[in-house]
mmCIF file of C-alpha atoms in Angstrom:
data_model
loop_
_atom_site.group_PDB
_atom_site.id
_atom_site.type_symbol
_atom_site.label_atom_id
_atom_site.label_comp_id
_atom_site.label_asym_id
_atom_site.label_seq_id
_atom_site.Cartn_x
_atom_site.Cartn_y
_atom_site.Cartn_z
ATOM 1 C CA MET B 126 0.000 0.000 0.000
ATOM 2 C CA ARG B 127 1.045 3.643 -0.418
ATOM 3 C CA ALA B 128 1.909 5.447 2.800
ATOM 4 C CA ALA B 129 3.674 8.561 4.091
ATOM 5 C CA GLN B 130 6.332 7.058 6.340
ATOM 6 C CA LEU B 131 8.817 9.046 8.408
ATOM 7 C CA GLN B 132 12.060 7.098 8.111
ATOM 8 C CA ALA B 133 14.387 9.629 9.766
ATOM 9 C CA SER B 134 13.895 12.872 11.688
ATOM 10 C CA GLY B 135 13.298 15.983 9.601
ATOM 11 C CA LEU B 136 11.016 16.610 6.666
ATOM 12 C CA GLU B 137 13.638 15.183 4.318
ATOM 13 C CA GLY B 138 13.120 11.851 6.113
ATOM 14 C CA LEU B 139 9.442 11.654 5.083
ATOM 15 C CA ARG B 140 8.833 9.352 2.109
ATOM 16 C CA VAL B 141 5.681 8.384 0.236
ATOM 17 C CA GLY B 142 6.093 4.840 -1.022
ATOM 18 C CA ASP B 143 4.952 1.248 -0.805
ATOM 19 C CA ILE B 144 4.927 -0.610 2.511
ATOM 20 C CA ALA B 145 3.151 -3.751 3.705
ATOM 21 C CA ARG B 146 -0.590 -3.490 4.245
ATOM 22 C CA PRO B 147 -1.428 -3.963 7.949
ATOM 23 C CA VAL B 148 -3.653 -6.753 9.273
ATOM 24 C CA PRO B 149 -6.220 -6.141 12.031
ATOM 25 C CA GLY B 150 -5.761 -8.065 15.251
ATOM 26 C CA SER B 151 -8.329 -8.955 17.882
ATOM 27 C CA GLY B 152 -10.694 -6.048 18.518
ATOM 28 C CA GLU B 153 -9.291 -4.038 15.605
ATOM 29 C CA VAL B 154 -10.530 -2.924 12.195
ATOM 30 C CA LEU B 155 -8.801 -2.203 8.897
ATOM 31 C CA ILE B 156 -9.877 1.092 7.338
ATOM 32 C CA ALA B 157 -9.483 2.082 3.691
ATOM 33 C CA VAL B 158 -8.491 5.712 4.216
ATOM 34 C CA GLU B 159 -10.127 8.486 2.189
ATOM 35 C CA ALA B 160 -8.761 11.557 3.987
ATOM 36 C CA VAL B 161 -6.518 12.566 6.889
ATOM 37 C CA SER B 162 -5.584 15.995 8.275
ATOM 38 C CA LEU B 163 -2.266 17.581 9.185
ATOM 39 C CA ASN B 164 -1.682 18.563 12.812
ATOM 40 C CA GLN B 165 0.934 20.344 14.892
ATOM 41 C CA LEU B 166 1.715 17.035 16.589
ATOM 42 C CA ASP B 167 2.785 15.650 13.196
ATOM 43 C CA LEU B 168 5.391 18.411 13.003
ATOM 44 C CA ASN B 169 6.595 17.493 16.497
ATOM 45 C CA VAL B 170 6.998 13.874 15.363
ATOM 46 C CA ILE B 171 8.869 14.963 12.228
ATOM 47 C CA ALA B 172 11.204 17.174 14.280
ATOM 48 C CA GLY B 173 11.508 14.717 17.190
ATOM 49 C CA LEU B 174 10.421 17.402 19.656
ATOM 50 C CA GLY B 175 8.032 17.562 22.614
ATOM 51 C CA PRO B 176 5.383 14.823 22.587
ATOM 52 C CA GLY B 177 6.614 13.821 19.131
ATOM 53 C CA ARG B 178 9.777 12.385 20.690
ATOM 54 C CA ALA B 179 7.743 9.331 21.719
ATOM 55 C CA ALA B 180 7.544 8.130 18.093
ATOM 56 C CA ARG B 181 9.795 5.238 17.116
ATOM 57 C CA LEU B 182 10.893 5.386 13.492
ATOM 58 C CA PRO B 183 9.981 4.389 10.900
ATOM 59 C CA ARG B 184 6.453 5.645 11.559
ATOM 60 C CA VAL B 185 3.481 6.271 9.277
ATOM 61 C CA LEU B 186 2.083 9.723 10.128
ATOM 62 C CA GLY B 187 -1.552 10.822 10.344
ATOM 63 C CA LEU B 188 -3.625 11.291 13.509
ATOM 64 C CA ASP B 189 -7.203 11.518 12.307
ATOM 65 C CA PRO B 190 -8.047 9.395 9.241
ATOM 66 C CA ALA B 191 -11.542 8.926 7.866
ATOM 67 C CA GLY B 192 -12.558 6.121 5.558
ATOM 68 C CA ILE B 193 -14.429 2.825 5.247
ATOM 69 C CA ILE B 194 -14.022 -0.310 7.379
ATOM 70 C CA VAL B 195 -12.992 -3.074 4.965
ATOM 71 C CA GLU B 196 -11.790 -5.842 7.302
ATOM 72 C CA LEU B 197 -12.575 -6.915 10.854
ATOM 73 C CA GLY B 198 -10.383 -8.456 13.511
ATOM 74 C CA GLU B 199 -11.565 -11.202 15.809
ATOM 75 C CA GLY B 200 -14.391 -10.193 18.126
ATOM 76 C CA VAL B 201 -15.577 -7.139 16.154
ATOM 77 C CA ASP B 202 -19.290 -6.881 15.356
ATOM 78 C CA ALA B 203 -19.806 -8.082 11.771
ATOM 79 C CA ARG B 204 -22.267 -5.254 11.159
ATOM 80 C CA ARG B 205 -19.385 -2.776 11.178
ATOM 81 C CA LEU B 206 -18.007 -4.042 7.873
ATOM 82 C CA GLY B 207 -18.503 -1.312 5.252
ATOM 83 C CA GLN B 208 -19.206 1.400 7.844
ATOM 84 C CA ALA B 209 -18.037 4.944 7.083
ATOM 85 C CA VAL B 210 -15.931 6.017 10.061
ATOM 86 C CA VAL B 211 -13.495 8.583 11.414
ATOM 87 C CA VAL B 212 -10.780 7.791 13.940
ATOM 88 C CA LYS B 213 -10.207 9.384 17.330
ATOM 89 C CA PRO B 214 -6.406 9.487 17.596
ATOM 90 C CA ASN B 215 -6.035 9.104 21.378
ATOM 91 C CA ILE B 216 -6.336 5.408 22.219
ATOM 92 C CA PRO B 217 -7.127 4.720 25.905
ATOM 93 C CA CYS B 218 -5.981 1.584 27.699
ATOM 94 C CA GLY B 219 -9.570 0.602 28.505
ATOM 95 C CA ASP B 220 -8.583 -0.980 31.827
ATOM 96 C CA CYS B 221 -7.796 1.833 34.274
ATOM 97 C CA ALA B 222 -10.163 3.556 36.706
ATOM 98 C CA ARG B 223 -10.456 6.657 34.509
ATOM 99 C CA CYS B 224 -11.426 4.596 31.468
ATOM 100 C CA ALA B 225 -14.005 2.739 33.580
ATOM 101 C CA MET B 226 -15.590 6.098 34.484
ATOM 102 C CA GLY B 227 -15.735 7.212 30.837
ATOM 103 C CA HIS B 228 -12.886 9.708 31.271
ATOM 104 C CA GLU B 229 -10.745 8.326 28.462
ATOM 105 C CA ALA B 230 -9.041 11.717 27.967
ATOM 106 C CA ASP B 231 -7.358 11.321 31.360
ATOM 107 C CA CYS B 232 -6.156 7.737 30.837
ATOM 108 C CA PRO B 233 -2.490 7.738 31.934
ATOM 109 C CA ALA B 234 -1.618 4.867 29.583
ATOM 110 C CA GLN B 235 -3.165 6.168 26.362
ATOM 111 C CA SER B 236 -1.326 6.013 23.066
ATOM 112 C CA VAL B 237 -1.707 8.186 19.982
ATOM 113 C CA LEU B 238 -2.204 7.184 16.362
ATOM 114 C CA GLY B 239 0.651 8.415 14.204
ATOM 115 C CA VAL B 240 2.935 8.672 17.244
ATOM 116 C CA HIS B 241 2.995 5.411 19.182
ATOM 117 C CA ARG B 242 1.606 3.317 16.307
ATOM 118 C CA ASP B 243 1.297 3.768 12.558
ATOM 119 C CA GLY B 244 -1.202 6.409 11.519
ATOM 120 C CA GLY B 245 -3.607 7.115 8.714
ATOM 121 C CA ALA B 246 -1.560 8.957 6.071
ATOM 122 C CA ALA B 247 -1.791 5.760 4.064
ATOM 123 C CA GLU B 248 -4.179 3.786 1.914
ATOM 124 C CA PHE B 249 -5.002 1.558 4.892
ATOM 125 C CA VAL B 250 -4.729 1.850 8.666
ATOM 126 C CA VAL B 251 -5.476 -0.519 11.561
ATOM 127 C CA VAL B 252 -7.067 0.911 14.700
ATOM 128 C CA PRO B 253 -9.003 -0.434 17.703
ATOM 129 C CA ALA B 254 -12.657 -0.786 16.720
ATOM 130 C CA ARG B 255 -13.698 1.438 19.650
ATOM 131 C CA ASN B 256 -11.695 4.322 18.168
ATOM 132 C CA ALA B 257 -13.480 4.162 14.796
ATOM 133 C CA PHE B 258 -16.584 6.362 15.135
ATOM 134 C CA ASP B 259 -19.536 6.231 12.762
ATOM 135 C CA ARG B 260 -19.398 9.468 10.751
ATOM 136 C CA HIS B 261 -22.908 8.971 9.341
ATOM 137 C CA ASP B 262 -23.469 11.457 6.495
ATOM 138 C CA LEU B 263 -20.286 13.507 6.976
ATOM 139 C CA ASP B 264 -17.800 13.397 4.111
ATOM 140 C CA ALA B 265 -14.330 12.120 4.961
ATOM 141 C CA ALA B 266 -12.560 15.503 4.856
ATOM 142 C CA THR B 267 -15.107 17.192 7.144
ATOM 143 C CA ALA B 268 -15.068 14.273 9.586
ATOM 144 C CA SER B 269 -11.266 14.289 9.719
ATOM 145 C CA ALA B 270 -11.233 18.067 10.266
ATOM 146 C CA THR B 271 -13.646 17.590 13.174
ATOM 147 C CA VAL B 272 -12.581 14.517 15.121
ATOM 148 C CA HIS B 273 -9.409 15.773 16.796
ATOM 149 C CA SER B 274 -9.951 19.524 17.246
ATOM 150 C CA LEU B 275 -13.566 20.068 18.253
ATOM 151 C CA PRO B 276 -13.756 17.257 20.872
ATOM 152 C CA ILE B 277 -10.725 18.711 22.700
ATOM 153 C CA VAL B 278 -12.412 22.123 22.723
ATOM 154 C CA ILE B 279 -15.642 20.635 24.071
ATOM 155 C CA ASN B 280 -13.652 18.882 26.807
ATOM 156 C CA ALA B 281 -11.962 22.192 27.685
ATOM 157 C CA PHE B 282 -15.286 24.017 27.954
ATOM 158 C CA ASP B 283 -16.710 21.191 30.072
ATOM 159 C CA ALA B 284 -13.634 21.373 32.331
ATOM 160 C CA ALA B 285 -14.220 25.102 32.789
ATOM 161 C CA ALA B 286 -17.975 24.558 33.300
ATOM 162 C CA VAL B 287 -18.762 27.360 30.824
ATOM 163 C CA THR B 288 -22.325 28.690 30.758
ATOM 164 C CA ALA B 289 -24.167 31.392 28.859
ATOM 165 C CA ALA B 290 -23.565 33.721 31.817
ATOM 166 C CA ASP B 291 -19.785 33.619 31.397
ATOM 167 C CA ARG B 292 -17.438 36.094 29.771
ATOM 168 C CA VAL B 293 -14.923 33.965 27.842
ATOM 169 C CA LEU B 294 -11.493 34.858 26.488
ATOM 170 C CA VAL B 295 -10.129 32.636 23.687
ATOM 171 C CA THR B 296 -6.400 33.122 23.059
ATOM 172 C CA GLY B 297 -4.823 31.700 19.912
ATOM 173 C CA ALA B 298 -8.147 32.218 18.160
ATOM 174 C CA GLY B 299 -6.606 32.350 14.694
ATOM 175 C CA GLY B 300 -5.908 28.609 14.403
ATOM 176 C CA THR B 301 -8.099 25.555 13.898
ATOM 177 C CA LEU B 302 -8.612 24.969 17.626
ATOM 178 C CA GLY B 303 -9.233 28.673 18.095
ATOM 179 C CA HIS B 304 -11.948 28.731 15.457
ATOM 180 C CA ALA B 305 -13.604 25.733 17.139
ATOM 181 C CA ALA B 306 -13.347 27.363 20.571
ATOM 182 C CA VAL B 307 -14.932 30.640 19.434
ATOM 183 C CA ALA B 308 -17.679 28.765 17.597
ATOM 184 C CA TYR B 309 -18.443 26.571 20.601
ATOM 185 C CA ALA B 310 -18.488 29.530 23.014
ATOM 186 C CA ARG B 311 -20.998 31.275 20.745
ATOM 187 C CA HIS B 312 -23.063 28.075 20.615
ATOM 188 C CA LEU B 313 -23.203 28.061 24.427
ATOM 189 C CA GLY B 314 -24.353 31.686 24.411
ATOM 190 C CA ALA B 315 -21.329 33.023 26.298
ATOM 191 C CA SER B 316 -19.872 36.480 25.731
ATOM 192 C CA VAL B 317 -16.690 35.964 23.675
ATOM 193 C CA VAL B 318 -13.468 37.905 23.167
ATOM 194 C CA ALA B 319 -11.157 36.347 20.574
ATOM 195 C CA ALA B 320 -7.452 37.184 20.784
ATOM 196 C CA SER B 321 -5.071 36.402 17.933
ATOM 197 C CA ARG B 322 -1.808 37.580 16.410
ATOM 198 C CA ALA B 323 -3.485 38.676 13.187
ATOM 199 C CA GLU B 324 -6.920 40.033 12.351
ATOM 200 C CA LEU B 325 -9.693 37.461 11.981
ATOM 201 C CA PRO B 326 -12.875 37.470 9.896
ATOM 202 C CA ARG B 327 -15.564 39.415 11.717
ATOM 203 C CA LEU B 328 -18.172 37.431 13.637
ATOM 204 C CA ASP B 329 -21.378 38.839 15.096
ATOM 205 C CA GLY B 330 -21.172 39.180 18.845
ATOM 206 C CA VAL B 331 -17.435 38.439 19.050
ATOM 207 C CA GLU B 332 -15.033 41.151 20.197
ATOM 208 C CA GLN B 333 -11.567 40.811 18.715
ATOM 209 C CA ILE B 334 -8.115 41.656 20.074
ATOM 210 C CA VAL B 335 -5.125 41.668 17.736
ATOM 211 C CA ALA B 336 -1.813 41.437 19.594
ATOM 212 C CA PRO B 337 1.352 40.132 17.932
ATOM 213 C CA ASP B 338 2.975 38.997 21.182
ATOM 214 C CA ALA B 339 2.141 38.081 24.778
ATOM 215 C CA ALA B 340 3.351 41.372 26.264
ATOM 216 C CA ARG B 341 1.068 43.452 24.069
ATOM 217 C CA LEU B 342 -1.791 41.037 24.694
ATOM 218 C CA ALA B 343 -1.355 41.454 28.457
ATOM 219 C CA GLY B 344 -1.444 45.220 28.015
ATOM 220 C CA ARG B 345 -4.659 45.083 25.993
ATOM 221 C CA LEU B 346 -6.324 42.722 28.478
ATOM 222 C CA ALA B 347 -5.439 44.984 31.409
ATOM 223 C CA ASP B 348 -7.787 47.618 29.971
ATOM 224 C CA LEU B 349 -10.771 45.238 29.810
ATOM 225 C CA ASP B 350 -13.199 43.936 32.390
ATOM 226 C CA ALA B 351 -12.169 40.667 34.045
ATOM 227 C CA PHE B 352 -13.087 37.343 32.436
ATOM 228 C CA ASP B 353 -14.776 34.332 33.989
ATOM 229 C CA VAL B 354 -13.024 31.846 31.707
ATOM 230 C CA ALA B 355 -9.822 31.851 29.637
ATOM 231 C CA ILE B 356 -9.394 29.142 27.000
ATOM 232 C CA ASP B 357 -5.932 29.030 25.439
ATOM 233 C CA VAL B 358 -5.197 27.040 22.281
ATOM 234 C CA SER B 359 -1.941 28.769 21.355
ATOM 235 C CA GLY B 360 0.465 26.759 23.483
ATOM 236 C CA HIS B 361 2.504 29.898 24.268
ATOM 237 C CA GLY B 362 3.406 30.147 27.951
ATOM 238 C CA GLY B 363 3.301 33.946 27.920
ATOM 239 C CA THR B 364 -0.137 33.950 26.297
ATOM 240 C CA ILE B 365 -1.488 31.461 28.821
ATOM 241 C CA ALA B 366 -0.129 33.636 31.650
ATOM 242 C CA ALA B 367 -1.783 36.733 30.179
ATOM 243 C CA GLY B 368 -5.116 34.920 30.086
ATOM 244 C CA VAL B 369 -4.821 33.741 33.691
ATOM 245 C CA ALA B 370 -3.943 37.280 34.818
ATOM 246 C CA ALA B 371 -7.076 38.607 33.067
ATOM 247 C CA LEU B 372 -9.382 36.357 35.081
ATOM 248 C CA GLY B 373 -11.582 37.701 37.845
ATOM 249 C CA TRP B 374 -12.548 36.129 41.158
ATOM 250 C CA GLY B 375 -12.870 32.335 40.843
ATOM 251 C CA GLY B 376 -11.869 32.467 37.188
ATOM 252 C CA ARG B 377 -11.162 29.213 35.347
ATOM 253 C CA ALA B 378 -8.360 28.831 32.801
ATOM 254 C CA VAL B 379 -7.885 25.825 30.537
ATOM 255 C CA PHE B 380 -5.164 25.354 27.958
ATOM 256 C CA CYS B 381 -5.392 22.844 25.117
ATOM 257 C CA SER B 382 -1.894 22.998 23.665
ATOM 258 C CA ALA B 383 1.591 22.889 25.149
ATOM 259 C CA SER B 384 3.768 22.150 22.156
ATOM 260 C CA VAL B 385 5.126 25.625 21.408
ATOM 261 C CA ASP B 386 6.473 27.223 24.597
ATOM 262 C CA ALA B 387 6.795 25.067 27.708
ATOM 263 C CA ARG B 388 7.781 27.842 30.135
ATOM 264 C CA LEU B 389 4.849 29.221 32.129
ATOM 265 C CA GLU B 390 5.240 31.937 34.787
ATOM 266 C CA LEU B 391 2.260 32.878 36.956
ATOM 267 C CA ASP B 392 1.605 35.236 39.840
ATOM 268 C CA ALA B 393 1.067 32.631 42.573
ATOM 269 C CA ARG B 394 -0.382 35.180 45.011
ATOM 270 C CA ASP B 395 -2.969 36.324 42.447
ATOM 271 C CA LEU B 396 -3.867 32.708 41.649
ATOM 272 C CA TYR B 397 -4.246 31.926 45.345
ATOM 273 C CA LEU B 398 -6.061 35.007 46.611
ATOM 274 C CA LYS B 399 -8.545 35.216 43.721
ATOM 275 C CA ARG B 400 -9.295 31.447 43.887
ATOM 276 C CA LYS B 401 -8.368 30.970 40.238
ATOM 277 C CA GLN B 402 -8.103 27.548 38.613
ATOM 278 C CA LEU B 403 -5.796 26.314 35.839
ATOM 279 C CA ARG B 404 -6.119 23.007 34.021
ATOM 280 C CA GLY B 405 -4.597 21.337 30.984
ATOM 281 C CA VAL B 406 -6.728 19.388 28.484
ATOM 282 C CA ALA B 407 -4.792 17.269 26.014
ATOM 283 C CA SER B 408 -7.391 14.941 24.498
ATOM 284 C CA ALA B 409 -11.078 14.045 24.671
ATOM 285 C CA ASP B 410 -13.465 11.453 26.031
ATOM 286 C CA ASP B 411 -15.371 9.256 23.608
ATOM 287 C CA GLU B 412 -18.538 11.162 24.457
ATOM 288 C CA HIS B 413 -16.875 14.434 23.465
ATOM 289 C CA VAL B 414 -16.179 12.922 20.030
ATOM 290 C CA ARG B 415 -19.788 11.865 19.611
ATOM 291 C CA ARG B 416 -20.998 15.319 20.657
ATOM 292 C CA ALA B 417 -18.592 17.035 18.265
ATOM 293 C CA LEU B 418 -19.711 14.920 15.315
ATOM 294 C CA ARG B 419 -23.364 15.645 16.134
ATOM 295 C CA HIS B 420 -22.705 19.401 16.224
ATOM 296 C CA VAL B 421 -21.165 19.279 12.763
ATOM 297 C CA GLN B 422 -23.824 16.936 11.414
ATOM 298 C CA ASN B 423 -26.649 19.251 12.494
ATOM 299 C CA GLY B 424 -24.835 22.382 11.324
ATOM 300 C CA THR B 425 -24.280 23.943 14.754
ATOM 301 C CA ILE B 426 -20.532 24.211 14.090
ATOM 302 C CA ALA B 427 -18.761 24.045 10.742
ATOM 303 C CA PRO B 428 -15.047 23.188 10.632
ATOM 304 C CA ILE B 429 -12.951 25.191 8.187
ATOM 305 C CA ILE B 430 -10.902 23.339 5.580
ATOM 306 C CA GLY B 431 -8.076 25.585 4.417
ATOM 307 C CA SER B 432 -6.437 23.496 1.688
ATOM 308 C CA ARG B 433 -6.415 19.965 0.269
ATOM 309 C CA HIS B 434 -3.547 17.957 -1.191
ATOM 310 C CA PRO B 435 -3.043 14.458 -2.632
ATOM 311 C CA LEU B 436 -1.051 11.951 -0.588
ATOM 312 C CA ASP B 437 1.908 12.268 -2.950
ATOM 313 C CA ASP B 438 2.128 15.981 -2.084
ATOM 314 C CA ILE B 439 2.137 15.516 1.683
ATOM 315 C CA VAL B 440 5.757 16.690 2.044
ATOM 316 C CA GLY B 441 4.850 19.935 0.288
ATOM 317 C CA ALA B 442 1.754 20.253 2.464
ATOM 318 C CA TYR B 443 3.859 19.987 5.623
ATOM 319 C CA ARG B 444 6.420 22.402 4.219
ATOM 320 C CA GLY B 445 3.726 25.009 3.624
ATOM 321 C CA PHE B 446 1.769 24.204 6.796
ATOM 322 C CA GLY B 447 2.463 27.507 8.542
ATOM 323 C CA ALA B 448 1.496 29.589 5.527
ATOM 324 C CA SER B 449 -1.604 27.584 4.574
ATOM 325 C CA PRO B 450 -5.000 29.286 4.325
ATOM 326 C CA ARG B 451 -6.904 29.436 7.616
ATOM 327 C CA GLY B 452 -8.427 26.069 8.453
ATOM 328 C CA LYS B 453 -7.498 22.386 8.397
ATOM 329 C CA VAL B 454 -4.998 21.110 5.845
ATOM 330 C CA VAL B 455 -6.478 17.888 4.491
ATOM 331 C CA ILE B 456 -4.723 15.093 2.610
ATOM 332 C CA ASP B 457 -6.935 13.255 0.133
ATOM 333 C CA VAL B 458 -5.659 9.692 0.084
ATOM 334 C CA VAL B 459 -8.091 8.473 -2.574
#
């Protein structure tokens, strides 16, 4: 089968070529992949940095493939053959106390598709059957653009217990996660301020802050009323700190990315005296995935697809990732 396999660190080590087609084991399914999206974590794997250092090469990339189940492993319901699915990349152990409670996002032994095992930037991929979610009437590209980003955002908003009464700050609003966070905050009826490094398309009811760096963002936020919730999707330590500082009494901050700038400095006295909370959200529960897919299916939230490329052009797609049009970069495998 054709696959995008990272054979050595660096983009020059990524090759599209023929490798053996995988075989599903017990509890697994083989998916004929139609589309997969590019993600920041892919770049970490390619560079061997941050969470990407966990990958053992060679490794087929691709976190979030969508396609059709074409073969079943032992113990998988026969009715799933031929089902159109999309894959949640975080694979829980299924045995720990958190998994038993339905909190798969907090499983300490979870693995990630495209990092710890071969991913979906290939004609075929094997995944646990439980991680292949029915995408119903969603096309493959839309399902792939949804399955990783929006569920994490929903988990973050659940963690912060956001309601329509809250004033919400979204930092890093210019990216894919940022778009999802602003859209979901609007869906909940919250008051939203979107902060980004460059100007965004105007949205009704959304105030916008343009600040090219964390220092200028902190200055702009100091002139505004305090926020109840700060959701950061930028991964910049300085930006996260600016959001926490902008919170009022009992404010809740959640960050959904930590791959850019690991250093975070906070005013401990402010955090303590104002009863603020800070939490990291790195993946999603299965129920968050189902909720995200329903939101897109019923039109509540629409993911943005910025550009599409064939599998053979995946190296070029990664090379131009930072300069791509706003939205998900999708690889069409077939």
